[in-house]
Amino acid sequence: MNYLQRSGLRMVLWSKDQDKLSDMSAGTERIEMKKEGAPPAFHHSNGSVHPIILPDNPEEVPQTPGEYELTEVTSIPDPSDQENERPDMVVLDCRANAKGQREEDALLENTSQSNESDNTSMDQSPVPPAPLKETSFSIGLQVLFPFLLAGFGTVAAGMVLDIVQHWTVFTEVTEVFILVPALLGLKGNLEMTLASRLSTAANIGQMDTAKDMWKMIMGNLALIQVQATVVGFLASIAAVIFGWIPEGNFKMGHAVLLCASSVATAFIASLLLGLIMIGVIIASRKVGINPDNVATPIAASLGDLITLALLAGISTGLYKELEFNDYANPMVCAFFVALTPIWVLIARRTPSTREVLYSGWEPVIIAMAISSVGGLILDKTVSNPNFAGMAVFTPVINGVGGNLVAVQASRISTYLHMNALPIAEPNPAPRKCPTPWSTFFGSGVNARSARVLFLLVAPGHLVFLYTINSMQGGHTTLTSVFIAFYLAAALLQVVILLYLADWMVNWMWHRGMDPDNFSIPYLTALGDLLGTGFLALCFHILWLIGDRDTDVGD
């Protein structure tokens, strides 16, 4: 027989007659746990677990603290046995660590109203603010206005693209069309990712103090400037390669023009949009609106218009300089590239941005490459006079799909952060791929938001198409056949994107990747590729079936 006799020993009593555990050691807190039918097994790195049976007669139990004499057994009786109704006891034997200081075991506390456990260790982190209670109506109400604002922004961008496609720089250097989806995609690669990252930080309380807020702001602004410069440079290289391979015609002057225009546009647009995003997130948090619902659509509403306007203006100005000054384009490119080390030093000061600075390049570069493929489709389609009407609709269908999936991805990521679910589990259980039913018709808040976002697609596009038609934009009459094909392409695009968001965000989370930094670039780039591809397919089908009206807007 083994006996335990140790002063200061923590003993937890589990009773079959009660749904609770009570701590019997002096000076320790009361612990309550929902009864599961058997004593719980506590496993600690610095303690051992002993299942104990008390004598039948309660009077035999010593009452002096620190002098308990208990019998250790190797198994616990079956709780279903009703003949021997005796209380069981589990004793946690705390051992001293290497420094001779005894560590306190972290006990798990379950209430009768919750099945989740909270870590009640002595070193507790600040409790994050409670998540906002959201219904389908509240989600739709908060998303509707920024969604319409973002949609009208994409309509304005489409009108601008419809006009500038006839400018000299776009007709002489057609590779500029390849830059359009890649640079417009920066709002998904950088600005929307910034908005998602800062929205999560605001929701979990990392921007509550002025010091933390400004540190987060400066680090993130410097980070997106580094990313914008690098991605803009790589996008120009991709445009040169995609333009040179089919035709076999390479011009150094045009290549330098593409590089300078892309880098300058990406840098300036990211700086302006980053400042706007920071203001939106801070303001929305102060008025009690979930930043996830408003930040990313507003980034998109201004992102397409600002980026496209800057690209058209800068490329036109630099194209004119080709005839008079051979050094203007290289100097512009070198100036913005030379600023990169400064932004790197600033971004390294913040731990969160330092991690993204080192490990966050894969998604933005791959997303840029995906968007460039969409740009190649746009270049080959719009260059054909029969499909010139596609230009005005491309930013709209791409922007709407990217906006909605960015909202969903940002919401799912925030949900995972706020519920403190384990990230990068040591041995993650294999997760089944979500079904479309669970994505759109589940009972959770994420399925609810997916339904709301999907229901916004058709009404939103009808409003945007009516706006384009009323402004006499584009080169295509809005016939019923065209509207039917257009809406089918838009709905299919958003269904695929929302489903991919549900799978991708959770997949990244369980593999140790923060979805705020990784998911949105992939999803918005896929949105650009799917939107451009489906829209080009629609125009080709409409041309084959005889819907060839090309006089509108001329």
Coordinates of C-alpha atoms in Angstrom, one line a residue:
M1 CA 0.0 0.0 0.0
N2 CA 1.2 3.5 -0.9
Y3 CA 0.5 6.5 1.2
L4 CA 0.7 10.1 0.4
Q5 CA 1.5 12.6 3.2
R6 CA 2.7 16.0 2.1
S7 CA 1.9 19.5 3.4
G8 CA 0.4 22.0 1.0
L9 CA -0.8 19.2 -1.3
R10 CA -3.7 20.3 -3.5
M11 CA -6.6 17.9 -3.5
V12 CA -9.7 18.1 -5.7
L13 CA -12.7 16.1 -4.5
W14 CA -15.1 14.7 -7.1
S15 CA -18.4 13.5 -5.8
K16 CA -20.8 11.2 -7.6
D17 CA -23.7 12.8 -5.9
Q18 CA -22.8 16.3 -7.1
D19 CA -22.0 17.9 -10.4
K20 CA -19.0 19.7 -9.2
L21 CA -15.4 19.5 -8.1
S22 CA -14.4 21.2 -4.8
D23 CA -10.9 22.1 -3.8
M24 CA -10.2 21.0 -0.3
S25 CA -6.7 22.5 0.2
A26 CA -6.4 25.6 2.3
G27 CA -6.2 28.9 0.5
T28 CA -7.1 27.6 -2.9
E29 CA -10.0 28.8 -5.1
R30 CA -13.2 26.8 -5.6
I31 CA -13.2 24.9 -8.9
E32 CA -16.5 23.8 -10.5
M33 CA -16.7 21.3 -13.4
K34 CA -19.5 19.7 -15.2
K35 CA -19.9 16.1 -14.3
E36 CA -18.9 13.7 -17.1
G37 CA -19.6 10.4 -15.4
A38 CA -15.9 9.9 -14.4
P39 CA -13.2 11.8 -12.7
P40 CA -11.4 14.0 -15.2
A41 CA -7.7 13.2 -16.0
F42 CA -5.4 16.2 -15.4
H43 CA -2.1 16.0 -17.2
H44 CA 0.5 18.6 -16.3
S45 CA 4.1 18.9 -17.2
N46 CA 5.0 19.5 -13.6
G47 CA 2.5 17.4 -11.7
S48 CA 1.3 13.8 -11.3
V49 CA -2.2 12.5 -11.1
H50 CA -3.4 10.1 -8.4
P51 CA -6.9 8.5 -8.4
I52 CA -7.9 8.1 -4.8
I53 CA -10.8 6.3 -3.0
L54 CA -12.0 7.6 0.3
P55 CA -13.1 5.3 3.1
D56 CA -16.8 4.4 3.5
N57 CA -17.0 6.1 6.8
P58 CA -16.6 9.9 6.4
E59 CA -15.4 10.1 10.1
E60 CA -12.3 8.2 9.1
V61 CA -11.1 11.1 7.0
P62 CA -8.6 13.3 8.9
Q63 CA -9.5 17.0 9.2
T64 CA -6.2 18.5 9.8
P65 CA -4.8 20.3 6.7
G66 CA -1.6 18.8 5.5
E67 CA -2.0 15.4 7.2
Y68 CA -4.2 13.5 4.9
E69 CA -3.5 9.9 4.6
L70 CA -5.0 8.5 1.4
T71 CA -4.9 5.1 -0.3
E72 CA -3.7 5.2 -3.9
V73 CA -5.3 2.8 -6.4
T74 CA -4.5 2.1 -10.0
S75 CA -8.0 2.2 -11.4
I76 CA -11.2 4.0 -10.8
P77 CA -14.5 2.2 -10.2
D78 CA -17.2 2.3 -12.8
P79 CA -19.4 5.3 -12.0
S80 CA -22.4 3.3 -13.2
D81 CA -22.0 0.9 -10.2
Q82 CA -24.8 1.9 -7.9
E83 CA -23.9 -0.4 -5.1
N84 CA -20.9 1.4 -3.8
E85 CA -21.8 5.1 -3.7
R86 CA -18.5 6.5 -2.4
P87 CA -16.9 9.7 -3.4
D88 CA -13.7 9.5 -5.6
M89 CA -10.8 11.9 -5.2
V90 CA -8.2 13.0 -7.7
V91 CA -5.0 14.5 -6.2
L92 CA -2.6 16.7 -8.2
D93 CA 0.8 16.3 -6.8
C94 CA 2.8 19.5 -7.7
R95 CA 6.5 19.1 -8.0
A96 CA 9.2 21.7 -7.8
N97 CA 10.9 22.9 -10.9
A98 CA 14.6 23.1 -11.5
K99 CA 14.8 26.4 -9.6
G100 CA 13.1 25.0 -6.6
Q101 CA 10.0 27.0 -7.1
R102 CA 6.7 25.1 -7.3
E103 CA 4.6 25.9 -10.3
E104 CA 0.9 26.4 -10.1
D105 CA -1.2 24.0 -12.2
A106 CA -3.6 25.6 -14.6
L107 CA -7.0 24.1 -13.9
L108 CA -9.7 24.1 -16.5
E109 CA -13.1 25.6 -15.5
N110 CA -16.3 24.5 -17.2
T111 CA -19.6 26.1 -16.3
S112 CA -22.9 24.3 -16.8
Q113 CA -23.8 26.7 -19.6
S114 CA -20.6 26.2 -21.7
N115 CA -18.7 23.2 -23.0
E116 CA -15.5 25.3 -23.7
S117 CA -12.6 25.5 -21.3
D118 CA -10.7 28.6 -20.4
N119 CA -7.1 28.7 -19.2
T120 CA -7.1 30.1 -15.7
S121 CA -3.4 30.2 -15.1
M122 CA -1.9 32.9 -12.9
D123 CA -0.4 34.8 -15.9
Q124 CA -3.5 35.8 -17.7
S125 CA -3.5 37.9 -20.9
P126 CA -6.1 40.7 -21.2
V127 CA -9.5 39.5 -22.1
P128 CA -10.4 40.6 -25.6
P129 CA -13.7 42.5 -26.1
A130 CA -16.8 40.4 -26.6
P131 CA -17.7 39.9 -30.3
L132 CA -20.5 42.0 -31.6
K133 CA -23.8 40.1 -31.8
E134 CA -24.8 40.0 -35.4
T135 CA -27.9 38.8 -37.2
S136 CA -28.5 38.4 -40.9
F137 CA -30.2 41.8 -40.9
S138 CA -27.5 43.6 -39.1
I139 CA -24.8 42.0 -41.3
G140 CA -26.7 43.0 -44.4
L141 CA -27.3 46.5 -43.1
Q142 CA -23.7 47.1 -42.3
V143 CA -22.4 45.6 -45.6
L144 CA -25.0 47.1 -47.9
F145 CA -23.8 50.8 -47.9
P146 CA -20.1 50.0 -48.3
F147 CA -20.9 47.4 -50.9
L148 CA -22.9 49.9 -53.0
L149 CA -20.2 52.5 -52.5
A150 CA -17.5 50.0 -53.6
G151 CA -19.7 49.0 -56.6
F152 CA -20.1 52.6 -57.7
G153 CA -16.3 52.9 -57.3
T154 CA -15.8 50.0 -59.7
V155 CA -18.4 51.5 -62.1
A156 CA -16.4 54.7 -62.1
A157 CA -13.2 52.7 -62.7
G158 CA -14.9 50.9 -65.6
M159 CA -16.0 54.2 -67.1
V160 CA -12.4 55.4 -66.9
L161 CA -11.0 52.2 -68.4
D162 CA -13.6 52.5 -71.2
I163 CA -12.2 55.9 -72.0
V164 CA -8.5 55.4 -71.6
Q165 CA -8.5 52.2 -73.7
H166 CA -8.4 54.5 -76.7
W167 CA -5.5 56.7 -75.4
T168 CA -2.2 56.6 -77.3
V169 CA -0.3 54.8 -74.6
F170 CA -2.9 52.0 -74.4
T171 CA -3.0 51.5 -78.2
E172 CA 0.8 51.8 -78.8
V173 CA 1.9 49.9 -75.7
T174 CA -0.9 47.3 -75.3
E175 CA 1.0 45.6 -72.4
V176 CA -0.4 48.3 -70.2
F177 CA -3.7 46.3 -70.2
I178 CA -1.8 43.4 -68.6
L179 CA -0.9 45.8 -65.8
V180 CA -4.5 46.7 -65.1
P181 CA -5.8 43.6 -63.2
A182 CA -2.4 43.2 -61.5
L183 CA -2.3 46.8 -60.2
L184 CA -6.0 46.8 -59.5
G185 CA -5.5 43.6 -57.6
L186 CA -3.1 45.3 -55.2
K187 CA -6.2 46.4 -53.3
G188 CA -6.7 42.8 -52.5
N189 CA -3.1 41.9 -52.1
L190 CA -2.2 44.9 -49.9
E191 CA -5.0 47.3 -49.0
M192 CA -7.7 44.7 -48.2
T193 CA -5.1 42.6 -46.4
L194 CA -4.1 45.7 -44.4
A195 CA -7.8 46.3 -43.6
S196 CA -8.3 42.7 -42.5
R197 CA -5.2 42.7 -40.4
L198 CA -6.1 46.0 -38.7
S199 CA -9.7 45.0 -38.3
T200 CA -8.7 41.9 -36.4
A201 CA -6.2 43.9 -34.3
A202 CA -9.0 46.4 -33.4
N203 CA -11.5 43.7 -32.6
I204 CA -9.2 41.8 -30.3
G205 CA -8.0 44.9 -28.4
Q206 CA -4.6 45.4 -29.9
M207 CA -5.3 49.0 -30.9
D208 CA -7.0 50.2 -27.7
T209 CA -4.1 52.4 -26.5
A210 CA -2.6 55.3 -28.5
K211 CA 0.9 53.8 -28.3
D212 CA -0.2 50.4 -29.6
M213 CA -2.3 52.0 -32.3
W214 CA 0.4 54.2 -33.7
K215 CA 3.0 51.4 -33.6
M216 CA 0.6 49.2 -35.5
I217 CA -0.2 52.0 -38.1
M218 CA 3.4 52.9 -38.8
G219 CA 4.5 49.3 -39.2
N220 CA 1.7 48.4 -41.5
L221 CA 2.1 51.5 -43.7
A222 CA 5.8 50.8 -44.1
L223 CA 5.0 47.1 -44.9
I224 CA 2.6 47.9 -47.7
Q225 CA 5.0 50.4 -49.2
V226 CA 7.6 47.7 -49.4
Q227 CA 5.2 45.2 -50.8
A228 CA 3.7 47.7 -53.3
T229 CA 7.2 48.6 -54.7
V230 CA 8.2 44.9 -55.1
V231 CA 4.9 43.7 -56.5
G232 CA 4.7 46.7 -58.9
F233 CA 8.2 45.9 -60.2
L234 CA 7.4 42.2 -60.7
A235 CA 4.1 43.0 -62.3
S236 CA 5.9 45.1 -64.9
I237 CA 8.3 42.2 -65.6
A238 CA 5.3 39.9 -66.0
A239 CA 3.6 42.3 -68.4
V240 CA 6.8 42.6 -70.5
I241 CA 7.1 38.8 -70.7
F242 CA 3.4 38.2 -71.5
G243 CA 3.5 40.9 -74.1
W244 CA 6.8 39.7 -75.7
I245 CA 6.1 35.9 -75.9
P246 CA 3.1 36.0 -78.2
E247 CA 4.4 38.6 -80.6
G248 CA 8.2 38.2 -80.2
N249 CA 8.7 41.9 -80.3
F250 CA 10.7 43.5 -77.4
K251 CA 11.3 47.2 -77.0
M252 CA 13.5 48.4 -74.2
G253 CA 11.8 51.8 -74.0
H254 CA 8.4 50.2 -73.6
A255 CA 9.8 47.9 -70.9
V256 CA 11.2 50.7 -68.9
L257 CA 8.0 52.6 -69.3
L258 CA 6.0 49.7 -67.9
C259 CA 8.4 49.4 -65.0
A260 CA 8.3 53.1 -64.0
S261 CA 4.5 53.3 -64.5
S262 CA 3.8 50.2 -62.5
V263 CA 6.1 51.0 -59.6
A264 CA 5.0 54.6 -59.3
T265 CA 1.3 53.7 -59.5
A266 CA 1.6 50.9 -56.9
F267 CA 3.5 53.1 -54.5
I268 CA 1.3 56.2 -54.6
A269 CA -2.0 54.3 -54.7
S270 CA -1.0 52.1 -51.7
L271 CA 0.0 55.1 -49.6
L272 CA -3.2 56.9 -50.3
L273 CA -5.4 53.9 -49.7
G274 CA -3.5 52.8 -46.6
L275 CA -4.1 56.2 -45.0
I276 CA -7.8 56.0 -45.9
M277 CA -8.1 52.4 -44.5
I278 CA -6.6 53.4 -41.2
G279 CA -9.1 56.3 -40.8
V280 CA -12.0 54.0 -41.7
I281 CA -11.1 51.3 -39.2
I282 CA -10.5 53.7 -36.3
A283 CA -13.8 55.6 -37.0
S284 CA -15.9 52.4 -37.4
R285 CA -14.6 51.0 -34.2
K286 CA -15.4 54.2 -32.3
V287 CA -19.0 54.2 -33.5
G288 CA -19.6 50.5 -32.8
I289 CA -19.5 49.1 -36.3
N290 CA -17.6 45.9 -37.1
P291 CA -14.6 47.1 -39.2
D292 CA -14.6 43.8 -41.1
N293 CA -18.0 44.7 -42.7
V294 CA -17.0 48.2 -44.0
A295 CA -13.2 48.5 -44.3
T296 CA -12.5 46.1 -47.2
P297 CA -15.4 47.3 -49.4
I298 CA -14.3 50.9 -48.9
A299 CA -10.8 50.0 -49.8
A300 CA -12.1 48.5 -53.0
S301 CA -14.4 51.4 -53.8
L302 CA -11.6 53.8 -54.0
G303 CA -8.8 51.4 -54.9
D304 CA -9.9 50.7 -58.5
L305 CA -10.7 54.3 -59.4
I306 CA -7.5 55.7 -57.8
T307 CA -5.2 53.0 -59.2
L308 CA -6.6 53.1 -62.7
A309 CA -6.6 56.9 -62.8
L310 CA -3.0 57.0 -61.6
L311 CA -1.9 54.3 -64.1
A312 CA -3.4 56.1 -67.0
G313 CA -2.0 59.5 -66.0
I314 CA 1.5 58.4 -65.1
S315 CA 1.9 56.1 -68.1
T316 CA 0.7 58.8 -70.5
G317 CA 3.1 61.4 -69.0
L318 CA 6.0 59.0 -69.1
Y319 CA 5.1 57.9 -72.7
K320 CA 5.4 61.5 -73.8
E321 CA 8.8 61.7 -72.1
L322 CA 10.1 58.9 -74.3
E323 CA 10.5 61.3 -77.2
F324 CA 12.3 64.1 -75.3
N325 CA 14.1 62.5 -72.3
D326 CA 15.6 59.0 -72.2
Y327 CA 16.4 59.3 -68.5
A328 CA 13.0 60.2 -67.1
N329 CA 11.6 56.6 -66.9
P330 CA 14.7 55.0 -65.4
M331 CA 15.0 57.8 -62.8
V332 CA 11.4 57.4 -61.7
C333 CA 11.8 53.7 -61.3
A334 CA 15.1 54.0 -59.4
F335 CA 13.7 56.7 -57.1
F336 CA 10.9 54.5 -55.7
V337 CA 13.1 51.4 -55.5
A338 CA 15.7 53.4 -53.6
L339 CA 13.1 54.2 -50.9
T340 CA 12.5 50.5 -50.1
P341 CA 15.3 50.0 -47.5
I342 CA 13.7 52.9 -45.4
W343 CA 10.4 51.2 -45.3
V344 CA 12.0 47.9 -44.5
L345 CA 13.7 49.4 -41.4
I346 CA 10.4 50.9 -40.2
A347 CA 8.4 47.7 -40.8
R348 CA 10.9 45.6 -38.8
R349 CA 10.2 47.5 -35.6
T350 CA 6.7 46.0 -35.2
P351 CA 6.6 42.3 -34.4
S352 CA 3.5 41.5 -36.4
T353 CA 4.7 43.3 -39.6
R354 CA 8.2 41.9 -39.1
E355 CA 6.8 38.4 -39.5
V356 CA 4.8 39.4 -42.6
L357 CA 7.9 41.2 -44.0
Y358 CA 9.8 37.9 -44.0
S359 CA 7.1 35.4 -44.7
G360 CA 4.3 37.2 -46.4
W361 CA 5.7 37.4 -50.0
E362 CA 4.4 34.2 -51.3
P363 CA 0.7 35.1 -51.4
V364 CA 1.1 38.6 -52.9
I365 CA 3.6 37.4 -55.6
I366 CA 1.5 34.4 -56.6
A367 CA -1.7 36.6 -56.5
M368 CA 0.1 39.1 -58.8
A369 CA 0.9 36.3 -61.2
I370 CA -2.7 35.0 -61.2
S371 CA -4.0 38.6 -61.8
S372 CA -1.5 39.0 -64.7
V373 CA -3.0 36.0 -66.4
G374 CA -6.4 37.7 -66.1
G375 CA -4.7 40.8 -67.6
L376 CA -3.5 38.8 -70.5
I377 CA -7.0 37.6 -71.2
L378 CA -8.2 41.3 -70.9
D379 CA -5.4 42.4 -73.3
K380 CA -6.3 39.8 -76.0
T381 CA -10.0 40.4 -75.7
V382 CA -10.2 44.2 -75.5
S383 CA -7.7 44.6 -78.3
N384 CA -10.3 43.0 -80.6
P385 CA -12.7 45.8 -81.7
N386 CA -15.6 43.4 -81.6
F387 CA -15.2 43.0 -77.8
A388 CA -14.3 46.6 -76.9
G389 CA -17.5 46.7 -74.7
M390 CA -15.9 44.3 -72.2
A391 CA -13.6 47.1 -70.8
V392 CA -16.3 48.9 -68.9
F393 CA -17.6 45.7 -67.2
T394 CA -14.3 44.2 -66.2
P395 CA -13.6 46.3 -63.1
V396 CA -17.2 45.9 -62.0
I397 CA -17.5 42.1 -62.1
N398 CA -13.9 41.7 -60.7
G399 CA -14.5 44.4 -58.0
V400 CA -17.8 43.0 -56.7
G401 CA -16.5 39.5 -56.4
G402 CA -13.3 40.6 -54.7
N403 CA -15.2 42.8 -52.3
L404 CA -17.6 40.2 -51.2
V405 CA -15.1 37.4 -50.7
A406 CA -12.7 39.8 -48.9
V407 CA -15.5 40.6 -46.4
Q408 CA -16.2 36.9 -45.9
A409 CA -12.5 36.0 -45.5
S410 CA -11.9 38.8 -43.1
R411 CA -15.0 37.8 -41.0
I412 CA -13.9 34.1 -40.8
S413 CA -10.4 35.1 -39.8
T414 CA -11.6 37.4 -37.1
Y415 CA -14.0 34.7 -35.8
L416 CA -11.1 32.3 -35.5
H417 CA -9.0 34.9 -33.7
M418 CA -11.7 36.0 -31.3
N419 CA -12.7 32.5 -30.3
A420 CA -9.1 31.7 -29.4
L421 CA -9.1 28.5 -31.4
P422 CA -5.7 26.8 -31.5
I423 CA -3.6 27.8 -34.4
A424 CA -1.0 25.4 -35.8
E425 CA -1.9 22.4 -33.6
P426 CA 1.0 20.0 -33.1
N427 CA -1.0 17.1 -34.6
P428 CA -3.9 18.7 -36.4
A429 CA -6.8 16.3 -37.1
P430 CA -7.5 15.9 -40.8
R431 CA -10.3 18.3 -41.7
K432 CA -12.8 17.3 -44.3
C433 CA -13.4 19.8 -47.1
P434 CA -16.5 21.8 -46.4
T435 CA -19.6 21.0 -48.4
P436 CA -21.5 23.8 -50.3
W437 CA -24.4 23.0 -48.0
S438 CA -22.4 23.8 -44.8
T439 CA -20.9 26.9 -46.4
F440 CA -24.2 28.5 -47.4
F441 CA -26.9 26.8 -45.3
G442 CA -25.2 26.0 -42.0
S443 CA -26.4 27.4 -38.7
G444 CA -23.2 29.3 -37.9
V445 CA -22.6 33.1 -38.2
N446 CA -20.2 32.5 -41.1
A447 CA -22.8 30.6 -43.2
R448 CA -25.2 33.4 -42.3
S449 CA -22.9 36.0 -43.7
A450 CA -22.2 33.9 -46.8
R451 CA -26.0 33.8 -47.5
V452 CA -26.3 37.6 -47.1
L453 CA -23.3 38.3 -49.3
F454 CA -24.5 36.0 -52.0
L455 CA -28.0 37.6 -52.0
L456 CA -26.4 41.0 -52.6
V457 CA -24.8 39.9 -55.9
A458 CA -27.8 40.0 -58.4
P459 CA -29.5 43.2 -57.0
G460 CA -26.1 45.0 -56.8
H461 CA -25.1 44.1 -60.4
L462 CA -28.5 45.2 -61.7
V463 CA -28.0 48.6 -60.0
F464 CA -24.5 48.9 -61.4
L465 CA -25.6 47.9 -64.9
Y466 CA -28.4 50.4 -64.8
T467 CA -25.9 53.1 -63.8
I468 CA -23.6 52.3 -66.7
N469 CA -26.5 52.2 -69.1
S470 CA -27.9 55.5 -67.9
M471 CA -24.5 57.1 -68.3
Q472 CA -24.2 55.7 -71.9
G473 CA -21.0 53.9 -71.0
G474 CA -19.4 51.1 -72.8
H475 CA -20.1 49.7 -76.3
T476 CA -22.8 47.1 -75.5
T477 CA -26.5 47.5 -75.3
L478 CA -28.0 45.9 -72.1
T479 CA -30.3 43.4 -73.7
S480 CA -32.1 40.8 -71.7
V481 CA -29.9 38.1 -73.1
F482 CA -26.7 40.0 -72.2
I483 CA -28.0 40.7 -68.6
A484 CA -28.9 37.0 -68.2
F485 CA -25.4 35.8 -69.2
Y486 CA -23.7 38.6 -67.2
L487 CA -25.6 37.7 -64.0
A488 CA -24.9 34.0 -64.5
A489 CA -21.2 34.7 -64.7
A490 CA -21.3 37.0 -61.7
L491 CA -23.3 34.5 -59.5
L492 CA -21.0 31.6 -60.5
Q493 CA -17.9 33.7 -59.7
V494 CA -19.2 34.6 -56.2
V495 CA -20.4 31.1 -55.3
I496 CA -17.0 29.7 -56.1
L497 CA -15.2 32.5 -54.2
L498 CA -17.3 32.2 -51.1
Y499 CA -16.8 28.4 -51.0
L500 CA -13.1 28.8 -51.5
A501 CA -13.0 31.3 -48.7
D502 CA -14.6 28.9 -46.3
W503 CA -12.2 26.2 -47.1
M504 CA -9.0 28.3 -47.5
V505 CA -9.2 30.4 -44.3
N506 CA -9.8 27.4 -42.1
W507 CA -7.1 25.4 -44.0
M508 CA -4.5 28.1 -43.5
W509 CA -5.5 28.6 -39.8
H510 CA -4.9 24.9 -38.9
R511 CA -1.5 25.0 -40.6
G512 CA -0.2 28.0 -38.7
M513 CA -0.7 30.7 -41.4
D514 CA -2.6 33.8 -40.4
P515 CA -5.5 34.1 -42.8
D516 CA -5.4 37.9 -42.6
N517 CA -2.1 37.9 -44.3
F518 CA -2.5 35.0 -46.7
S519 CA -6.1 34.3 -47.8
I520 CA -7.3 37.6 -49.3
P521 CA -4.6 38.0 -51.9
Y522 CA -5.3 34.5 -53.3
L523 CA -9.1 35.0 -53.2
T524 CA -9.1 38.4 -54.8
A525 CA -6.6 37.3 -57.5
L526 CA -8.8 34.3 -58.2
G527 CA -11.8 36.7 -58.4
D528 CA -10.0 38.7 -61.0
L529 CA -9.1 35.6 -63.0
L530 CA -12.6 34.1 -62.8
G531 CA -14.4 37.4 -63.4
T532 CA -12.3 38.3 -66.5
G533 CA -12.4 34.7 -67.8
F534 CA -16.2 34.3 -67.4
L535 CA -16.9 37.8 -68.8
A536 CA -14.7 37.1 -71.9
L537 CA -16.5 33.8 -72.3
C538 CA -19.9 35.6 -72.2
F539 CA -18.8 38.1 -74.9
H540 CA -17.6 35.3 -77.1
I541 CA -20.9 33.4 -76.7
L542 CA -23.0 36.5 -77.3
W543 CA -21.0 37.2 -80.4
L544 CA -21.6 33.6 -81.7
I545 CA -25.4 33.8 -81.0
G546 CA -25.7 37.1 -82.8
D547 CA -25.8 39.7 -80.0
R548 CA -23.2 42.0 -81.6
D549 CA -24.3 45.5 -80.8
T550 CA -21.2 47.7 -80.6
D551 CA -22.5 51.2 -81.2
V552 CA -23.3 52.2 -77.6
G553 CA -20.9 54.8 -76.2
D554 CA -19.1 55.5 -79.5

